[in-house]
Amino acid sequence: MIPKTLARYMPILDWGRTYDTGALSNDLIAAVIVTIMLVPQSLAYALLAGLPPEAGIYASIVPIIFYAMFGTSRALAVGPVAVVSLMTAAAVGQVAESGTMGYAAAALTLAFLSGVFLLILGFLRLGFIANFLSHPVIAGFITASGILIATSQVGHILGIKSEGHTLIHRLESLWHNLGQMNLITAIIGIAATAFLFWVRKGLKPLLRSYGLGPRLADVITKAGPVAAVVATTVATWGLGLADRGVAVVGEVPQSLPPLTLPDLSSELVGQLLIPAILISIIGFVESISVAQTLAAKKRQRIKPDQELIGLGMANVGAAFTGGYPVTGGFARSVVNFDAGAETPAAGAFTAVGLAIAAVALTPLVFFLPKATLAATIIVAVLSLVDLSILKKAWGYSFADFLAVAATITVTLAMGVEAGVSAGVILSIALHLYKTSKPHIAEVGLVPGTQHFRNVKRHAVLTSPSLLTIRVDESLYFANARFLEDYILDRVVQDCPIRDVVLMCPAVNEVDMSALESLEAINTRLKELGVRFHLSEVKGPVMDRLKKTHFLDDLTGEVFLAQFDALAALSPETAKAA
């Protein structure tokens, strides 16, 4: 019993039993490639979060190992990501000043709270909570966040100060400080950005044209940011550019992740609790989307509730090892998958590679220009910006367009926390709005069949004395009165009606409010001399109705199929078919 329980919560005990040398070889190759990519990326994302660069590496070691033990995705690479780093800066920046011990402690607390929240959701099997954020809202939020992140790095590219958590404040800050631009920094930053854009789009085709194999060409392309880091670091060191105003990373501790403790004072926890919940939800949605996409390509299965536990443990691990909130990243996970990762062990090997880098390579980044790291971030996040979602949403659904446009606008104008909150509220509001006015169709019999279709769309047979209504939604408090008003208005307009049948093939649930509305419909129709019937009621719904007095008071019958109702209530119409 105990081993089964452990295997359920620690998937490593499952896939670890079948681990072989073939998987080991593939995982090691993937780990080398991802490590090369993560070294500059981790440093960059830590700076984006307002933390020392080493925090990015620390947040990429123990969290990856913990996820490898508790996560279910075989390709997901966990660590700092752009959106969560931006949200961390926005949340922690409200309670402490960047560069202080209090700021670092608050980041640890934020990671701990996020981890605990994710663990609670996982143990209670509440993975469905991510469904409260619709795809249009997520797409809008990520697009707006990408724009905010890119503009936040322009200051580093130009060597000027850039402050604020909204697009307007960022642009104002950049404009006011433009006169203080450091020309050398700007040259380095712009050149690095252009180079990285070219690497992403043009290097691989160029290498393939020279006869390199796809795997080697891909590895070299992924190492593009490393080339930019090496070139600009050597140039800054050799030409003494740090003495000419070029901001550099500076000294990075040459050590493994330290043991740290989050600050759990009631005041700080109270200030960071809501941001931690928002970060957890956004991180989980991003992570599970990537994990499921990659798993589908290999016909593997992802367990959302266990993913919550895996990500929760990763964040708790970050909190106690000098990191900050982490989640599964899209870019690194795709690289991990393309590089041939077979199991989560690839992540553990990546952690070993990063640990080696933390101990042996950190002195080499002393003269690394911050402008290069900013260029790395800009190139990475601009791939997240997808303004075409506005056009797609406009053409498909005006309500979804409003959700996307509102989320983008709120995020850019008021910051990421307001954007996430607006996204959650909009998602729930859209669901309530759409289901509060469900599609209701008056149906008739298709000649020569036993199928019933909308009278407005098909040539069907109907009876003047029989009204058949099909509701295409579960019945609950938000739409119960809508159905009640619809049926009563329709019956009042048409005096010959003697029977009303409510078709329920799409009704999966009837809550207490809807039950009261059904009782009201039955009573009002009885007063009008009209019988009320149900047809095609699903088993679970019928089980609930049998526990009430509704079926005893029903003036009509409950029919197994709608054709049975037609044959009993209007046999001449059924025979005419």
mmCIF file of C-alpha atoms in Angstrom, residues 123-420:
data_model
loop_
_atom_site.group_PDB
_atom_site.id
_atom_site.type_symbol
_atom_site.label_atom_id
_atom_site.label_comp_id
_atom_site.label_asym_id
_atom_site.label_seq_id
_atom_site.Cartn_x
_atom_site.Cartn_y
_atom_site.Cartn_z
ATOM 1 C CA PHE A 123 -3.362 17.382 -2.767
ATOM 2 C CA LEU A 124 -7.002 18.540 -2.981
ATOM 3 C CA ARG A 125 -7.022 17.674 -6.715
ATOM 4 C CA LEU A 126 -8.067 21.158 -7.758
ATOM 5 C CA GLY A 127 -6.155 21.305 -11.031
ATOM 6 C CA PHE A 128 -9.342 22.386 -12.771
ATOM 7 C CA ILE A 129 -8.913 25.839 -11.222
ATOM 8 C CA ALA A 130 -6.731 26.717 -14.197
ATOM 9 C CA ASN A 131 -9.857 26.529 -16.360
ATOM 10 C CA PHE A 132 -11.022 29.813 -14.867
ATOM 11 C CA LEU A 133 -8.537 31.494 -17.181
ATOM 12 C CA SER A 134 -9.766 31.186 -20.747
ATOM 13 C CA HIS A 135 -7.358 30.848 -23.669
ATOM 14 C CA PRO A 136 -8.141 34.335 -25.077
ATOM 15 C CA VAL A 137 -7.446 35.900 -21.688
ATOM 16 C CA ILE A 138 -4.175 33.963 -21.252
ATOM 17 C CA ALA A 139 -3.088 34.883 -24.781
ATOM 18 C CA GLY A 140 -3.866 38.541 -24.137
ATOM 19 C CA PHE A 141 -2.040 38.549 -20.816
ATOM 20 C CA ILE A 142 1.076 36.877 -22.189
ATOM 21 C CA THR A 143 1.147 39.245 -25.177
ATOM 22 C CA ALA A 144 0.861 42.296 -22.937
ATOM 23 C CA SER A 145 3.454 40.883 -20.528
ATOM 24 C CA GLY A 146 5.840 40.331 -23.437
ATOM 25 C CA ILE A 147 5.485 43.985 -24.422
ATOM 26 C CA LEU A 148 6.030 45.124 -20.824
ATOM 27 C CA ILE A 149 9.088 42.909 -20.416
ATOM 28 C CA ALA A 150 10.625 44.090 -23.689
ATOM 29 C CA THR A 151 10.136 47.768 -22.820
ATOM 30 C CA SER A 152 11.524 47.174 -19.323
ATOM 31 C CA GLN A 153 14.809 46.040 -20.914
ATOM 32 C CA VAL A 154 15.201 48.960 -23.309
ATOM 33 C CA GLY A 155 16.784 50.973 -20.513
ATOM 34 C CA HIS A 156 19.545 48.359 -20.108
ATOM 35 C CA ILE A 157 20.039 48.303 -23.882
ATOM 36 C CA LEU A 158 20.589 52.075 -23.952
ATOM 37 C CA GLY A 159 22.364 52.383 -20.610
ATOM 38 C CA ILE A 160 19.726 54.579 -18.988
ATOM 39 C CA LYS A 161 17.368 54.261 -16.035
ATOM 40 C CA SER A 162 13.928 52.838 -16.678
ATOM 41 C CA GLU A 163 11.302 52.679 -13.944
ATOM 42 C CA GLY A 164 7.622 51.865 -13.521
ATOM 43 C CA HIS A 165 5.397 48.796 -13.782
ATOM 44 C CA THR A 166 3.108 50.000 -16.573
ATOM 45 C CA LEU A 167 3.787 50.696 -20.228
ATOM 46 C CA ILE A 168 3.033 54.417 -19.907
ATOM 47 C CA HIS A 169 5.356 54.851 -16.927
ATOM 48 C CA ARG A 170 8.101 52.877 -18.668
ATOM 49 C CA LEU A 171 7.875 54.960 -21.826
ATOM 50 C CA GLU A 172 7.803 58.201 -19.835
ATOM 51 C CA SER A 173 10.880 57.129 -17.882
ATOM 52 C CA LEU A 174 12.750 56.172 -21.058
ATOM 53 C CA TRP A 175 11.873 59.492 -22.713
ATOM 54 C CA HIS A 176 12.970 61.602 -19.749
ATOM 55 C CA ASN A 177 16.284 59.751 -19.376
ATOM 56 C CA LEU A 178 17.082 59.426 -23.083
ATOM 57 C CA GLY A 179 19.592 62.265 -22.899
ATOM 58 C CA GLN A 180 21.729 60.197 -20.496
ATOM 59 C CA MET A 181 22.173 57.348 -22.982
ATOM 60 C CA ASN A 182 25.562 55.667 -22.970
ATOM 61 C CA LEU A 183 26.585 55.333 -26.626
ATOM 62 C CA ILE A 184 28.897 52.343 -26.098
ATOM 63 C CA THR A 185 26.223 50.484 -24.124
ATOM 64 C CA ALA A 186 23.682 51.245 -26.856
ATOM 65 C CA ILE A 187 26.007 49.868 -29.527
ATOM 66 C CA ILE A 188 26.576 46.671 -27.536
ATOM 67 C CA GLY A 189 22.871 46.261 -26.732
ATOM 68 C CA ILE A 190 21.572 46.940 -30.240
ATOM 69 C CA ALA A 191 24.259 44.769 -31.856
ATOM 70 C CA ALA A 192 23.555 41.896 -29.447
ATOM 71 C CA THR A 193 19.814 42.163 -30.082
ATOM 72 C CA ALA A 194 20.260 42.168 -33.853
ATOM 73 C CA PHE A 195 22.662 39.232 -33.655
ATOM 74 C CA LEU A 196 20.306 37.170 -31.506
ATOM 75 C CA PHE A 197 17.371 37.862 -33.823
ATOM 76 C CA TRP A 198 19.507 36.728 -36.763
ATOM 77 C CA VAL A 199 20.631 33.609 -34.875
ATOM 78 C CA ARG A 200 17.022 32.666 -34.160
ATOM 79 C CA LYS A 201 15.858 33.064 -37.750
ATOM 80 C CA GLY A 202 18.874 32.719 -40.024
ATOM 81 C CA LEU A 203 21.701 30.735 -38.451
ATOM 82 C CA LYS A 204 20.207 27.244 -38.695
ATOM 83 C CA PRO A 205 19.303 27.517 -42.415
ATOM 84 C CA LEU A 206 22.823 28.880 -43.056
ATOM 85 C CA LEU A 207 24.472 25.977 -41.221
ATOM 86 C CA ARG A 208 22.271 23.465 -43.017
ATOM 87 C CA SER A 209 23.251 24.992 -46.360
ATOM 88 C CA TYR A 210 26.889 24.259 -45.492
ATOM 89 C CA GLY A 211 26.040 20.591 -44.961
ATOM 90 C CA LEU A 212 25.741 20.376 -41.179
ATOM 91 C CA GLY A 213 23.286 17.815 -39.821
ATOM 92 C CA PRO A 214 20.013 18.992 -38.278
ATOM 93 C CA ARG A 215 20.987 17.986 -34.725
ATOM 94 C CA LEU A 216 24.379 19.765 -34.800
ATOM 95 C CA ALA A 217 22.905 22.830 -36.517
ATOM 96 C CA ASP A 218 20.212 22.996 -33.849
ATOM 97 C CA VAL A 219 22.753 22.749 -31.020
ATOM 98 C CA ILE A 220 24.863 25.552 -32.481
ATOM 99 C CA THR A 221 21.774 27.706 -32.987
ATOM 100 C CA LYS A 222 20.668 27.193 -29.381
ATOM 101 C CA ALA A 223 24.158 28.217 -28.290
ATOM 102 C CA GLY A 224 23.747 31.593 -30.043
ATOM 103 C CA PRO A 225 23.119 33.515 -26.800
ATOM 104 C CA VAL A 226 26.303 31.994 -25.361
ATOM 105 C CA ALA A 227 28.254 33.338 -28.340
ATOM 106 C CA ALA A 228 26.808 36.802 -27.726
ATOM 107 C CA VAL A 229 27.703 36.542 -24.044
ATOM 108 C CA VAL A 230 31.279 35.458 -24.749
ATOM 109 C CA ALA A 231 31.885 38.084 -27.457
ATOM 110 C CA THR A 232 30.523 41.053 -25.510
ATOM 111 C CA THR A 233 32.174 39.930 -22.261
ATOM 112 C CA VAL A 234 35.593 39.625 -23.923
ATOM 113 C CA ALA A 235 35.129 42.986 -25.663
ATOM 114 C CA THR A 236 34.124 44.719 -22.431
ATOM 115 C CA TRP A 237 37.058 43.213 -20.550
ATOM 116 C CA GLY A 238 39.643 43.745 -23.281
ATOM 117 C CA LEU A 239 38.655 47.343 -24.083
ATOM 118 C CA GLY A 240 38.010 48.381 -20.492
ATOM 119 C CA LEU A 241 34.441 49.358 -21.326
ATOM 120 C CA ALA A 242 33.277 48.999 -17.717
ATOM 121 C CA ASP A 243 35.350 52.097 -16.936
ATOM 122 C CA ARG A 244 33.535 53.958 -19.718
ATOM 123 C CA GLY A 245 30.060 53.546 -18.272
ATOM 124 C CA VAL A 246 29.044 50.130 -19.547
ATOM 125 C CA ALA A 247 27.045 48.399 -16.800
ATOM 126 C CA VAL A 248 28.292 44.862 -16.146
ATOM 127 C CA VAL A 249 27.017 41.961 -14.060
ATOM 128 C CA GLY A 250 29.920 42.267 -11.639
ATOM 129 C CA GLU A 251 30.915 39.742 -9.039
ATOM 130 C CA VAL A 252 28.743 36.636 -8.839
ATOM 131 C CA PRO A 253 29.237 34.319 -5.827
ATOM 132 C CA GLN A 254 31.181 31.213 -6.802
ATOM 133 C CA SER A 255 29.136 28.655 -4.916
ATOM 134 C CA LEU A 256 26.317 26.153 -4.916
ATOM 135 C CA PRO A 257 22.846 27.375 -3.913
ATOM 136 C CA PRO A 258 22.862 28.443 -0.262
ATOM 137 C CA LEU A 259 20.374 27.275 2.323
ATOM 138 C CA THR A 260 17.920 30.106 2.886
ATOM 139 C CA LEU A 261 14.779 30.705 4.920
ATOM 140 C CA PRO A 262 11.777 32.700 3.701
ATOM 141 C CA ASP A 263 10.444 35.490 5.898
ATOM 142 C CA LEU A 264 7.092 34.239 7.191
ATOM 143 C CA SER A 265 6.147 37.289 9.225
ATOM 144 C CA SER A 266 2.399 37.856 9.167
ATOM 145 C CA GLU A 267 2.761 41.324 7.644
ATOM 146 C CA LEU A 268 4.876 40.174 4.693
ATOM 147 C CA VAL A 269 2.762 37.053 4.120
ATOM 148 C CA GLY A 270 -0.351 39.206 4.051
ATOM 149 C CA GLN A 271 1.203 41.528 1.465
ATOM 150 C CA LEU A 272 2.427 38.735 -0.806
ATOM 151 C CA LEU A 273 -0.379 36.172 -0.501
ATOM 152 C CA ILE A 274 -2.550 37.444 -3.378
ATOM 153 C CA PRO A 275 0.431 37.999 -5.737
ATOM 154 C CA ALA A 276 1.640 34.477 -4.856
ATOM 155 C CA ILE A 277 -1.750 33.004 -5.790
ATOM 156 C CA LEU A 278 -1.811 34.903 -9.084
ATOM 157 C CA ILE A 279 1.758 33.846 -9.908
ATOM 158 C CA SER A 280 0.883 30.242 -9.066
ATOM 159 C CA ILE A 281 -2.145 30.198 -11.352
ATOM 160 C CA ILE A 282 -0.379 31.879 -14.274
ATOM 161 C CA GLY A 283 2.684 29.672 -13.838
ATOM 162 C CA PHE A 284 0.591 26.520 -13.665
ATOM 163 C CA VAL A 285 -1.440 27.443 -16.749
ATOM 164 C CA GLU A 286 1.718 28.156 -18.734
ATOM 165 C CA SER A 287 3.413 25.002 -17.490
ATOM 166 C CA ILE A 288 0.512 22.601 -18.034
ATOM 167 C CA SER A 289 -0.086 23.990 -21.532
ATOM 168 C CA VAL A 290 3.521 23.323 -22.524
ATOM 169 C CA ALA A 291 3.610 19.924 -20.811
ATOM 170 C CA GLN A 292 0.414 18.681 -22.461
ATOM 171 C CA THR A 293 1.477 19.932 -25.890
ATOM 172 C CA LEU A 294 4.817 18.117 -25.728
ATOM 173 C CA ALA A 295 3.338 14.971 -24.147
ATOM 174 C CA ALA A 296 0.753 14.682 -26.941
ATOM 175 C CA LYS A 297 3.550 14.424 -29.514
ATOM 176 C CA LYS A 298 4.755 11.205 -27.891
ATOM 177 C CA ARG A 299 1.342 9.951 -26.766
ATOM 178 C CA GLN A 300 2.280 10.417 -23.146
ATOM 179 C CA ARG A 301 -0.070 11.435 -20.345
ATOM 180 C CA ILE A 302 0.120 14.424 -18.040
ATOM 181 C CA LYS A 303 -1.644 14.417 -14.669
ATOM 182 C CA PRO A 304 -2.598 18.037 -13.858
ATOM 183 C CA ASP A 305 -3.071 17.424 -10.137
ATOM 184 C CA GLN A 306 0.354 15.783 -9.858
ATOM 185 C CA GLU A 307 1.820 18.644 -11.902
ATOM 186 C CA LEU A 308 0.584 20.983 -9.177
ATOM 187 C CA ILE A 309 2.532 18.937 -6.639
ATOM 188 C CA GLY A 310 5.634 18.874 -8.845
ATOM 189 C CA LEU A 311 5.584 22.630 -9.396
ATOM 190 C CA GLY A 312 4.740 23.209 -5.739
ATOM 191 C CA MET A 313 7.773 21.238 -4.598
ATOM 192 C CA ALA A 314 9.930 23.079 -7.149
ATOM 193 C CA ASN A 315 8.867 26.444 -5.708
ATOM 194 C CA VAL A 316 9.357 25.305 -2.126
ATOM 195 C CA GLY A 317 12.817 24.123 -3.148
ATOM 196 C CA ALA A 318 13.531 27.544 -4.666
ATOM 197 C CA ALA A 319 12.458 29.238 -1.437
ATOM 198 C CA PHE A 320 15.033 27.322 0.616
ATOM 199 C CA THR A 321 17.919 27.597 -1.867
ATOM 200 C CA GLY A 322 18.158 31.284 -2.703
ATOM 201 C CA GLY A 323 15.768 31.326 -5.661
ATOM 202 C CA TYR A 324 12.413 32.847 -6.509
ATOM 203 C CA PRO A 325 9.136 31.599 -8.111
ATOM 204 C CA VAL A 326 9.620 29.150 -10.982
ATOM 205 C CA THR A 327 7.494 27.251 -13.460
ATOM 206 C CA GLY A 328 7.805 25.257 -16.666
ATOM 207 C CA GLY A 329 9.163 27.448 -19.464
ATOM 208 C CA PHE A 330 8.029 27.169 -23.071
ATOM 209 C CA ALA A 331 11.355 27.854 -24.808
ATOM 210 C CA ARG A 332 13.565 25.661 -22.613
ATOM 211 C CA SER A 333 10.991 22.832 -22.608
ATOM 212 C CA VAL A 334 10.799 22.831 -26.401
ATOM 213 C CA VAL A 335 14.603 22.796 -26.570
ATOM 214 C CA ASN A 336 14.668 19.933 -24.060
ATOM 215 C CA PHE A 337 12.093 18.006 -26.100
ATOM 216 C CA ASP A 338 13.784 18.655 -29.454
ATOM 217 C CA ALA A 339 17.137 17.657 -27.984
ATOM 218 C CA GLY A 340 15.719 14.195 -27.287
ATOM 219 C CA ALA A 341 14.973 14.201 -23.559
ATOM 220 C CA GLU A 342 13.419 10.852 -22.638
ATOM 221 C CA THR A 343 12.662 11.323 -18.938
ATOM 222 C CA PRO A 344 12.664 13.994 -16.211
ATOM 223 C CA ALA A 345 16.214 12.838 -15.455
ATOM 224 C CA ALA A 346 17.282 15.225 -18.235
ATOM 225 C CA GLY A 347 16.248 18.026 -15.903
ATOM 226 C CA ALA A 348 18.274 16.577 -13.059
ATOM 227 C CA PHE A 349 21.346 16.373 -15.300
ATOM 228 C CA THR A 350 20.710 19.984 -16.341
ATOM 229 C CA ALA A 351 20.736 20.923 -12.663
ATOM 230 C CA VAL A 352 24.133 19.244 -12.290
ATOM 231 C CA GLY A 353 25.436 21.226 -15.265
ATOM 232 C CA LEU A 354 24.159 24.470 -13.781
ATOM 233 C CA ALA A 355 25.694 23.586 -10.423
ATOM 234 C CA ILE A 356 29.057 23.141 -12.155
ATOM 235 C CA ALA A 357 28.561 26.496 -13.867
ATOM 236 C CA ALA A 358 27.703 28.132 -10.533
ATOM 237 C CA VAL A 359 30.935 26.862 -8.991
ATOM 238 C CA ALA A 360 33.369 27.123 -11.891
ATOM 239 C CA LEU A 361 32.107 29.638 -14.446
ATOM 240 C CA THR A 362 30.626 32.552 -12.489
ATOM 241 C CA PRO A 363 33.932 34.503 -12.325
ATOM 242 C CA LEU A 364 33.892 34.595 -16.119
ATOM 243 C CA VAL A 365 30.706 36.690 -16.236
ATOM 244 C CA PHE A 366 32.087 39.604 -14.179
ATOM 245 C CA PHE A 367 32.467 41.756 -17.324
ATOM 246 C CA LEU A 368 29.254 40.516 -18.975
ATOM 247 C CA PRO A 369 27.296 43.638 -20.044
ATOM 248 C CA LYS A 370 23.791 43.886 -18.690
ATOM 249 C CA ALA A 371 22.844 45.114 -22.166
ATOM 250 C CA THR A 372 23.600 41.620 -23.513
ATOM 251 C CA LEU A 373 21.347 40.008 -20.938
ATOM 252 C CA ALA A 374 18.636 42.543 -21.805
ATOM 253 C CA ALA A 375 18.999 41.613 -25.473
ATOM 254 C CA THR A 376 18.596 37.936 -24.514
ATOM 255 C CA ILE A 377 15.354 38.735 -22.702
ATOM 256 C CA ILE A 378 13.956 40.930 -25.477
ATOM 257 C CA VAL A 379 14.556 38.326 -28.167
ATOM 258 C CA ALA A 380 13.039 35.597 -25.979
ATOM 259 C CA VAL A 381 9.877 37.461 -24.955
ATOM 260 C CA LEU A 382 9.018 39.055 -28.278
ATOM 261 C CA SER A 383 8.226 35.562 -29.523
ATOM 262 C CA LEU A 384 5.440 35.570 -26.914
ATOM 263 C CA VAL A 385 3.826 38.678 -28.389
ATOM 264 C CA ASP A 386 0.977 37.663 -30.664
ATOM 265 C CA LEU A 387 -1.228 40.617 -31.583
ATOM 266 C CA SER A 388 -2.870 38.487 -34.258
ATOM 267 C CA ILE A 389 -5.001 37.039 -31.444
ATOM 268 C CA LEU A 390 -7.019 40.262 -31.623
ATOM 269 C CA LYS A 391 -7.876 39.671 -35.276
ATOM 270 C CA LYS A 392 -8.656 36.003 -34.682
ATOM 271 C CA ALA A 393 -10.904 36.776 -31.724
ATOM 272 C CA TRP A 394 -12.676 39.582 -33.626
ATOM 273 C CA GLY A 395 -13.511 37.223 -36.476
ATOM 274 C CA TYR A 396 -14.691 34.404 -34.223
ATOM 275 C CA SER A 397 -16.337 35.889 -31.148
ATOM 276 C CA PHE A 398 -16.885 39.514 -30.148
ATOM 277 C CA ALA A 399 -17.047 38.516 -26.470
ATOM 278 C CA ASP A 400 -13.654 36.814 -26.703
ATOM 279 C CA PHE A 401 -12.288 39.867 -28.538
ATOM 280 C CA LEU A 402 -13.416 42.074 -25.671
ATOM 281 C CA ALA A 403 -11.737 39.723 -23.194
ATOM 282 C CA VAL A 404 -8.429 39.775 -25.105
ATOM 283 C CA ALA A 405 -8.497 43.534 -25.698
ATOM 284 C CA ALA A 406 -9.445 44.295 -22.094
ATOM 285 C CA THR A 407 -6.751 42.004 -20.672
ATOM 286 C CA ILE A 408 -4.056 43.533 -22.888
ATOM 287 C CA THR A 409 -5.188 47.067 -22.070
ATOM 288 C CA VAL A 410 -5.426 46.516 -18.303
ATOM 289 C CA THR A 411 -2.056 44.760 -18.161
ATOM 290 C CA LEU A 412 -0.289 47.496 -20.115
ATOM 291 C CA ALA A 413 -2.040 50.362 -18.319
ATOM 292 C CA MET A 414 -2.163 49.049 -14.744
ATOM 293 C CA GLY A 415 0.485 46.319 -14.457
ATOM 294 C CA VAL A 416 0.647 42.538 -14.428
ATOM 295 C CA GLU A 417 -1.245 41.897 -11.195
ATOM 296 C CA ALA A 418 -4.182 43.990 -12.332
ATOM 297 C CA GLY A 419 -3.988 42.255 -15.709
ATOM 298 C CA VAL A 420 -4.142 38.773 -14.171
#
